[in-house]
C-alpha cells in the first residue's frame, strides 16, 4: 500500500464518506451538519447544504452517508445523524444544478428511534449487494441494549431503501439483522458478498466480525475471542490502543480497516470467511487518527483522517482525504 495523492485538506470533523457515480466523493461534517462534494480530479470542495435537525455533541452529529444504488434515477443521498431525541436515517434529493449550499432537498426520515448517547452512536450506513440499506448502531453507553432484541441499540440493521424491515430478515417484522454489538463503525462486503463489520471494544479487544443474520456477537457478556456458547467470536481482534476501528473497505482480497486511537490502517487478508494471515499495519502515526475508508472503482482506496473530532490535542494535523494504491 502507498499513498499516491492528497486529494483535499482542511476538512472539519469529517465522518461519512460515499463515492458518487463517476468517482467524485461526498463527505459529511459531523459537527457542522454539512455535506460536501469533493472532486476526484481536482479536490475542489462544493457545499451541498446542511442536514436539518442534526444535534452534534460527544460522538453524535452528522455521521454516515450512503448513495442510493439507483442514484442515476432518483438522485437520493442517505444520512445517519443524531437529533435531540435519537439517531435516525433520512434521505434527501441531490440536485447539482441548484446554487452551492442549496443542493439538498428537504430530508425525508425513513427510520428513527435508534438510541442516542454522548458515546456509542454507531453511524455507518451502506447499501449491500442486495440493494438493501444496512446500518451499524451503538448501545449508547447502555450495555443492556445490545442483548435486548427489542432495542435498536447495539445492532446491525437491514432495511429497504424506504426504511421498512428488509425481506428475509431474521424477524420479518424487525430491521434487526444481528445483535450483541457494542459500537459498530464499519461495514463492507467481500467479493463473495459476505458482510464484515468493525466494532469498538471497551478495554480489552476491538473486533472484526463476519456478520451472519440472527447471530449474537456477545457484548457485553463477551468481548473478543471468548469462545462462549451462543456467541460468535470475531475473525480478528486488537488491543484498543492499536486500533479503535472505524470504517472498513474491501479491496484486493483484503479488508482494510481505519484505526482512530491506533492511528494506522490495518490490512486483513482473507481466504474465504477466515483470515489468511497476520494483519499488517500501514501509516502508523503518519496522518493521525483515521476515520473512513472506501473502495474506488479502479481497485484503490480513499481514506479520511479524523484529527478535528475533539480527541486529538490542539495543534495537531488537519483533516484530509488521501488516495491509496493497494496491491
Short mmCIF file of C-alpha atoms in Angstrom, two decimals:
data_model
loop_
_atom_site.label_atom_id
_atom_site.label_comp_id
_atom_site.label_asym_id
_atom_site.label_seq_id
_atom_site.Cartn_x
_atom_site.Cartn_y
_atom_site.Cartn_z
CA UNK A 1 0.00 0.00 0.00
CA UNK A 2 1.19 3.51 -0.70
CA UNK A 3 -0.28 7.00 -0.57
CA UNK A 4 -0.25 8.38 -4.10
CA UNK A 5 -2.06 11.66 -3.52
CA UNK A 6 -3.60 14.05 -1.01
CA UNK A 7 -6.93 14.91 -2.61
CA UNK A 8 -8.00 17.71 -0.29
CA UNK A 9 -7.21 19.19 3.13
CA UNK A 10 -8.75 21.42 5.82
CA UNK A 11 -11.88 19.37 6.36
CA UNK A 12 -13.95 19.95 9.51
CA UNK A 13 -14.74 16.82 11.56
CA UNK A 14 -15.21 14.54 8.51
CA UNK A 15 -17.11 11.32 9.22
CA UNK A 16 -19.15 9.74 6.42
CA UNK A 17 -17.60 9.16 3.00
CA UNK A 18 -19.51 7.93 -0.06
CA UNK A 19 -18.46 7.77 -3.72
CA UNK A 20 -20.82 9.16 -6.35
CA UNK A 21 -21.23 7.52 -9.76
CA UNK A 22 -18.38 8.88 -11.81
CA UNK A 23 -15.89 8.93 -8.94
CA UNK A 24 -16.48 12.16 -7.00
CA UNK A 25 -16.93 11.86 -3.23
CA UNK A 26 -19.47 13.01 -0.69
CA UNK A 27 -18.17 13.71 2.81
CA UNK A 28 -20.13 14.67 5.93
CA UNK A 29 -19.01 17.06 8.66
CA UNK A 30 -20.06 15.58 12.00
CA UNK A 31 -20.05 18.82 13.97
CA UNK A 32 -21.42 21.29 11.40
CA UNK A 33 -24.07 19.03 9.85
CA UNK A 34 -22.90 19.91 6.34
CA UNK A 35 -22.34 17.65 3.33
CA UNK A 36 -19.67 18.45 0.73
CA UNK A 37 -18.84 17.08 -2.70
CA UNK A 38 -15.13 16.62 -3.38
CA UNK A 39 -13.98 16.46 -6.99
CA UNK A 40 -11.91 13.32 -7.53
CA UNK A 41 -9.92 15.16 -10.20
CA UNK A 42 -9.14 18.49 -8.54
CA UNK A 43 -10.06 18.10 -4.87
CA UNK A 44 -12.37 21.12 -5.11
CA UNK A 45 -14.94 21.27 -2.32
CA UNK A 46 -18.57 22.17 -3.06
CA UNK A 47 -21.05 22.56 -0.20
CA UNK A 48 -24.30 20.74 -0.91
CA UNK A 49 -26.02 22.05 2.19
CA UNK A 50 -26.77 21.27 5.83
CA UNK A 51 -28.94 18.46 7.18
CA UNK A 52 -31.70 19.98 9.33
CA UNK A 53 -32.13 18.65 12.86
CA UNK A 54 -28.54 17.50 13.47
CA UNK A 55 -27.59 17.75 17.14
CA UNK A 56 -23.82 17.48 17.44
CA UNK A 57 -22.26 16.59 20.76
CA UNK A 58 -19.85 13.97 22.04
CA UNK A 59 -19.67 11.26 19.37
CA UNK A 60 -23.00 12.31 17.84
CA UNK A 61 -23.80 14.56 14.89
CA UNK A 62 -23.93 14.02 11.15
CA UNK A 63 -22.35 10.60 10.73
CA UNK A 64 -22.62 8.06 7.89
CA UNK A 65 -23.54 8.73 4.27
CA UNK A 66 -24.74 6.40 1.53
CA UNK A 67 -25.71 6.95 -2.09
CA UNK A 68 -28.78 5.20 -3.47
CA UNK A 69 -27.96 2.20 -5.69
CA UNK A 70 -30.45 3.79 -8.11
CA UNK A 71 -28.84 7.21 -7.87
CA UNK A 72 -28.94 7.75 -11.63
CA UNK A 73 -32.73 7.62 -11.49
CA UNK A 74 -33.59 9.15 -8.09
CA UNK A 75 -30.50 11.21 -7.02
CA UNK A 76 -31.05 10.20 -3.39
CA UNK A 77 -28.41 10.63 -0.67
CA UNK A 78 -28.92 8.92 2.70
CA UNK A 79 -27.58 10.25 6.02
CA UNK A 80 -27.40 8.81 9.55
CA UNK A 81 -27.44 11.54 12.20
CA UNK A 82 -28.09 12.39 15.83
CA UNK A 83 -31.01 14.60 16.83
CA UNK A 84 -32.08 15.93 20.22
CA UNK A 85 -34.01 12.71 20.85
CA UNK A 86 -32.48 9.85 18.86
CA UNK A 87 -30.31 8.69 15.98
CA UNK A 88 -32.12 8.39 12.66
CA UNK A 89 -31.73 7.94 8.92
CA UNK A 90 -33.09 10.36 6.34
CA UNK A 91 -32.79 10.66 2.59
CA UNK A 92 -32.52 13.82 0.51
CA UNK A 93 -32.60 14.52 -3.21
CA UNK A 94 -29.32 15.96 -4.50
CA UNK A 95 -29.55 18.48 -7.33
CA UNK A 96 -26.20 19.83 -8.51
CA UNK A 97 -27.94 22.35 -10.79
CA UNK A 98 -29.02 24.41 -7.79
CA UNK A 99 -26.77 27.06 -6.15
CA UNK A 100 -23.94 25.88 -3.90
CA UNK A 101 -25.14 25.37 -0.34
CA UNK A 102 -28.70 24.74 -1.52
CA UNK A 103 -28.36 21.48 -3.43
CA UNK A 104 -30.12 19.19 -0.94
CA UNK A 105 -33.87 18.76 -0.89
CA UNK A 106 -35.89 18.52 2.32
CA UNK A 107 -34.98 15.40 4.33
CA UNK A 108 -37.43 12.52 4.45
CA UNK A 109 -36.91 10.50 7.62
CA UNK A 110 -37.13 6.80 6.75
CA UNK A 111 -36.01 5.31 10.08
CA UNK A 112 -35.88 6.71 13.61
CA UNK A 113 -35.74 5.70 17.26
CA UNK A 114 -32.14 4.44 17.37
CA UNK A 115 -30.85 5.18 20.91
CA UNK A 116 -28.50 8.17 21.22
CA UNK A 117 -25.84 8.92 23.78
CA UNK A 118 -22.77 11.00 24.43
CA UNK A 119 -20.88 7.91 23.25
CA UNK A 120 -21.54 4.84 21.06
CA UNK A 121 -23.92 6.17 18.43
CA UNK A 122 -22.74 3.80 15.69
CA UNK A 123 -23.44 5.66 12.48
CA UNK A 124 -22.12 3.74 9.48
CA UNK A 125 -24.62 3.08 6.69
CA UNK A 126 -24.10 1.31 3.37
CA UNK A 127 -26.11 -0.33 0.64
CA UNK A 128 -25.31 -4.01 0.21
CA UNK A 129 -25.11 -6.12 -2.96
CA UNK A 130 -28.79 -6.90 -2.39
CA UNK A 131 -29.64 -3.15 -2.64
CA UNK A 132 -30.82 -3.15 0.95
CA UNK A 133 -29.63 -0.46 3.38
CA UNK A 134 -27.52 -1.62 6.35
CA UNK A 135 -26.81 0.47 9.46
CA UNK A 136 -24.42 -0.11 12.34
CA UNK A 137 -25.68 1.19 15.69
CA UNK A 138 -24.17 1.59 19.15
CA UNK A 139 -25.67 0.78 22.53
CA UNK A 140 -25.37 4.47 23.52
CA UNK A 141 -23.49 3.56 26.69
CA UNK A 142 -26.36 1.42 28.00
CA UNK A 143 -24.80 -2.04 27.79
CA UNK A 144 -28.02 -3.97 28.26
CA UNK A 145 -29.48 -2.68 24.99
CA UNK A 146 -27.05 -4.82 22.97
CA UNK A 147 -28.68 -8.01 24.31
CA UNK A 148 -32.23 -6.66 24.07
CA UNK A 149 -33.71 -7.83 20.77
CA UNK A 150 -36.46 -5.24 21.09
CA UNK A 151 -33.95 -2.36 21.16
CA UNK A 152 -32.31 -0.85 18.08
CA UNK A 153 -29.12 -0.14 20.04
CA UNK A 154 -26.05 -2.36 19.63
CA UNK A 155 -27.28 -3.88 16.38
CA UNK A 156 -26.72 -4.12 12.67
CA UNK A 157 -29.96 -3.15 10.94
CA UNK A 158 -31.11 -4.18 7.46
CA UNK A 159 -33.92 -2.30 5.75
CA UNK A 160 -35.38 -1.46 2.38
CA UNK A 161 -34.50 1.92 0.80
CA UNK A 162 -37.82 3.14 2.22
CA UNK A 163 -36.86 2.15 5.78
CA UNK A 164 -39.02 -0.98 6.13
CA UNK A 165 -37.69 -4.30 7.50
CA UNK A 166 -35.93 -5.99 4.60
CA UNK A 167 -37.21 -9.25 3.13
CA UNK A 168 -35.66 -12.38 4.69
CA UNK A 169 -34.60 -10.62 7.88
CA UNK A 170 -34.39 -12.96 10.90
CA UNK A 171 -37.65 -11.44 12.17
CA UNK A 172 -39.90 -10.37 9.32
CA UNK A 173 -41.32 -7.54 11.45
CA UNK A 174 -37.95 -6.12 12.54
CA UNK A 175 -34.99 -4.37 10.90
CA UNK A 176 -32.59 -6.09 13.34
CA UNK A 177 -30.13 -8.24 11.39
CA UNK A 178 -27.56 -9.09 14.08
CA UNK A 179 -27.21 -8.17 17.75
CA UNK A 180 -24.86 -8.18 20.74
CA UNK A 181 -22.74 -5.32 19.38
CA UNK A 182 -21.08 -2.53 21.36
CA UNK A 183 -20.47 0.14 18.70
CA UNK A 184 -20.40 -0.88 15.03
CA UNK A 185 -18.36 1.59 12.96
CA UNK A 186 -17.56 -0.13 9.66
CA UNK A 187 -19.49 -2.20 7.09
CA UNK A 188 -18.14 -3.83 3.91
CA UNK A 189 -18.82 -6.79 1.63
CA UNK A 190 -16.17 -9.06 0.15
CA UNK A 191 -16.09 -10.49 -3.37
CA UNK A 192 -18.45 -13.30 -2.34
CA UNK A 193 -20.97 -10.83 -0.86
CA UNK A 194 -20.20 -11.70 2.76
CA UNK A 195 -20.77 -8.85 5.22
CA UNK A 196 -17.94 -7.75 7.51
CA UNK A 197 -18.14 -5.24 10.36
CA UNK A 198 -15.64 -3.47 12.62
CA UNK A 199 -16.52 -2.84 16.24
CA UNK A 200 -15.11 -0.85 19.14
CA UNK A 201 -14.31 -2.93 22.19
CA UNK A 202 -14.05 -1.49 25.68
CA UNK A 203 -10.71 -2.07 27.41
CA UNK A 204 -9.75 -5.50 26.13
CA UNK A 205 -10.45 -6.23 22.44
CA UNK A 206 -11.59 -4.43 19.29
CA UNK A 207 -13.11 -6.72 16.69
CA UNK A 208 -13.50 -7.53 13.02
CA UNK A 209 -16.60 -9.70 12.63
CA UNK A 210 -18.10 -11.76 9.84
CA UNK A 211 -21.80 -10.99 10.11
CA UNK A 212 -24.44 -13.69 9.86
CA UNK A 213 -28.17 -12.96 10.14
CA UNK A 214 -29.73 -13.52 13.53
CA UNK A 215 -26.43 -14.18 15.32
CA UNK A 216 -25.40 -12.76 18.70
CA UNK A 217 -21.93 -11.17 18.85
CA UNK A 218 -21.69 -11.22 22.61
CA UNK A 219 -21.47 -7.72 24.04
CA UNK A 220 -21.47 -7.10 26.99
CA UNK A 221 -21.25 -10.74 28.07
CA UNK A 222 -18.28 -11.46 25.80
CA UNK A 223 -15.54 -9.30 24.29
CA UNK A 224 -13.10 -10.60 21.70
CA UNK A 225 -12.49 -14.33 21.15
CA UNK A 226 -14.25 -15.55 24.27
CA UNK A 227 -15.23 -18.99 22.97
CA UNK A 228 -18.55 -18.84 24.79
CA UNK A 229 -21.52 -20.88 23.62
CA UNK A 230 -24.21 -18.86 21.85
CA UNK A 231 -21.90 -16.03 20.80
CA UNK A 232 -20.00 -15.52 17.55
CA UNK A 233 -16.27 -14.86 18.00
CA UNK A 234 -14.53 -12.21 15.88
CA UNK A 235 -12.32 -13.25 12.99
CA UNK A 236 -9.60 -10.88 14.23
CA UNK A 237 -9.09 -8.81 17.37
CA UNK A 238 -6.82 -5.97 18.50
CA UNK A 239 -5.96 -4.13 21.68
CA UNK A 240 -7.82 -0.76 21.60
CA UNK A 241 -4.55 1.20 21.71
CA UNK A 242 -3.60 -0.40 18.38
CA UNK A 243 -6.91 0.04 16.60
CA UNK A 244 -10.14 1.61 17.91
CA UNK A 245 -11.53 0.77 14.47
CA UNK A 246 -13.80 2.92 12.36
CA UNK A 247 -14.54 2.46 8.65
CA UNK A 248 -13.64 -0.63 6.60
CA UNK A 249 -13.44 -1.41 2.89
CA UNK A 250 -12.73 -4.46 0.76
CA UNK A 251 -10.06 -4.35 -1.96
CA UNK A 252 -7.51 -6.73 -3.48
CA UNK A 253 -8.61 -9.72 -1.40
CA UNK A 254 -8.36 -7.95 1.94
CA UNK A 255 -10.39 -5.95 4.42
CA UNK A 256 -8.80 -2.54 5.07
CA UNK A 257 -9.65 -1.07 8.49
CA UNK A 258 -9.08 2.52 9.61
CA UNK A 259 -7.87 2.99 13.19
CA UNK A 260 -8.62 6.06 15.31
CA UNK A 261 -6.65 5.69 18.53
CA UNK A 262 -4.28 3.30 16.74
CA UNK A 263 -3.59 5.93 14.03
CA UNK A 264 -2.93 3.27 11.41
CA UNK A 265 -4.55 1.42 8.53
CA UNK A 266 -4.87 -2.32 9.03
CA UNK A 267 -4.91 -4.86 6.20
CA UNK A 268 -6.60 -8.18 6.99
CA UNK A 269 -6.04 -10.67 4.14
CA UNK A 270 -8.94 -13.07 3.64
CA UNK A 271 -9.30 -16.63 2.47
CA UNK A 272 -12.99 -17.32 2.21
CA UNK A 273 -14.59 -16.49 5.55
CA UNK A 274 -11.35 -16.58 7.53
CA UNK A 275 -8.22 -14.51 7.91
CA UNK A 276 -5.47 -15.67 5.54
CA UNK A 277 -2.56 -14.33 7.57
CA UNK A 278 -1.42 -11.91 10.21
CA UNK A 279 -2.93 -8.40 9.83
CA UNK A 280 -0.49 -5.76 8.56
CA UNK A 281 -0.33 -2.17 9.77
CA UNK A 282 0.37 0.81 7.49
CA UNK A 283 0.74 4.59 8.04
CA UNK A 284 1.45 4.13 11.75
CA UNK A 285 1.07 7.63 13.24
CA UNK A 286 1.88 9.39 9.96
CA UNK A 287 -1.50 11.06 9.41
CA UNK A 288 -3.00 10.84 12.89
CA UNK A 289 -6.44 9.38 13.52
CA UNK A 290 -8.04 7.55 10.57
CA UNK A 291 -11.84 7.52 10.22
CA UNK A 292 -13.32 6.31 6.90
CA UNK A 293 -12.04 4.16 4.06
CA UNK A 294 -13.93 3.28 0.88
CA UNK A 295 -13.04 1.38 -2.27
CA UNK A 296 -12.57 3.24 -5.54
CA UNK A 297 -13.72 1.85 -8.90
CA UNK A 298 -10.15 1.13 -10.03
CA UNK A 299 -9.25 -1.03 -7.03
CA UNK A 300 -7.65 1.70 -4.94
CA UNK A 301 -8.90 3.28 -1.73
CA UNK A 302 -9.97 6.66 -0.40
CA UNK A 303 -9.09 7.35 3.25
CA UNK A 304 -10.11 10.21 5.56
CA UNK A 305 -8.38 11.35 8.72
CA UNK A 306 -10.13 12.41 11.94
CA UNK A 307 -7.91 14.87 13.79
CA UNK A 308 -10.56 17.56 14.34
CA UNK A 309 -13.06 15.35 16.18
CA UNK A 310 -12.05 16.61 19.63
CA UNK A 311 -9.95 13.56 20.53
CA UNK A 312 -6.58 14.88 19.33
CA UNK A 313 -4.55 17.51 21.13
CA UNK A 314 -4.72 21.12 19.82
CA UNK A 315 -2.14 21.94 17.20
CA UNK A 316 -2.32 18.50 15.60
CA UNK A 317 -2.79 17.76 11.92
CA UNK A 318 -5.78 18.98 9.96
CA UNK A 319 -8.13 16.57 8.22
CA UNK A 320 -7.72 15.38 4.68
CA UNK A 321 -8.69 12.76 2.12
CA UNK A 322 -5.90 10.52 0.85
CA UNK A 323 -5.75 8.40 -2.28
CA UNK A 324 -4.19 4.96 -1.74
CA UNK A 325 -2.88 2.40 -4.19
CA UNK A 326 -3.08 -1.20 -2.98
CA UNK A 327 -1.93 -4.48 -4.45
#
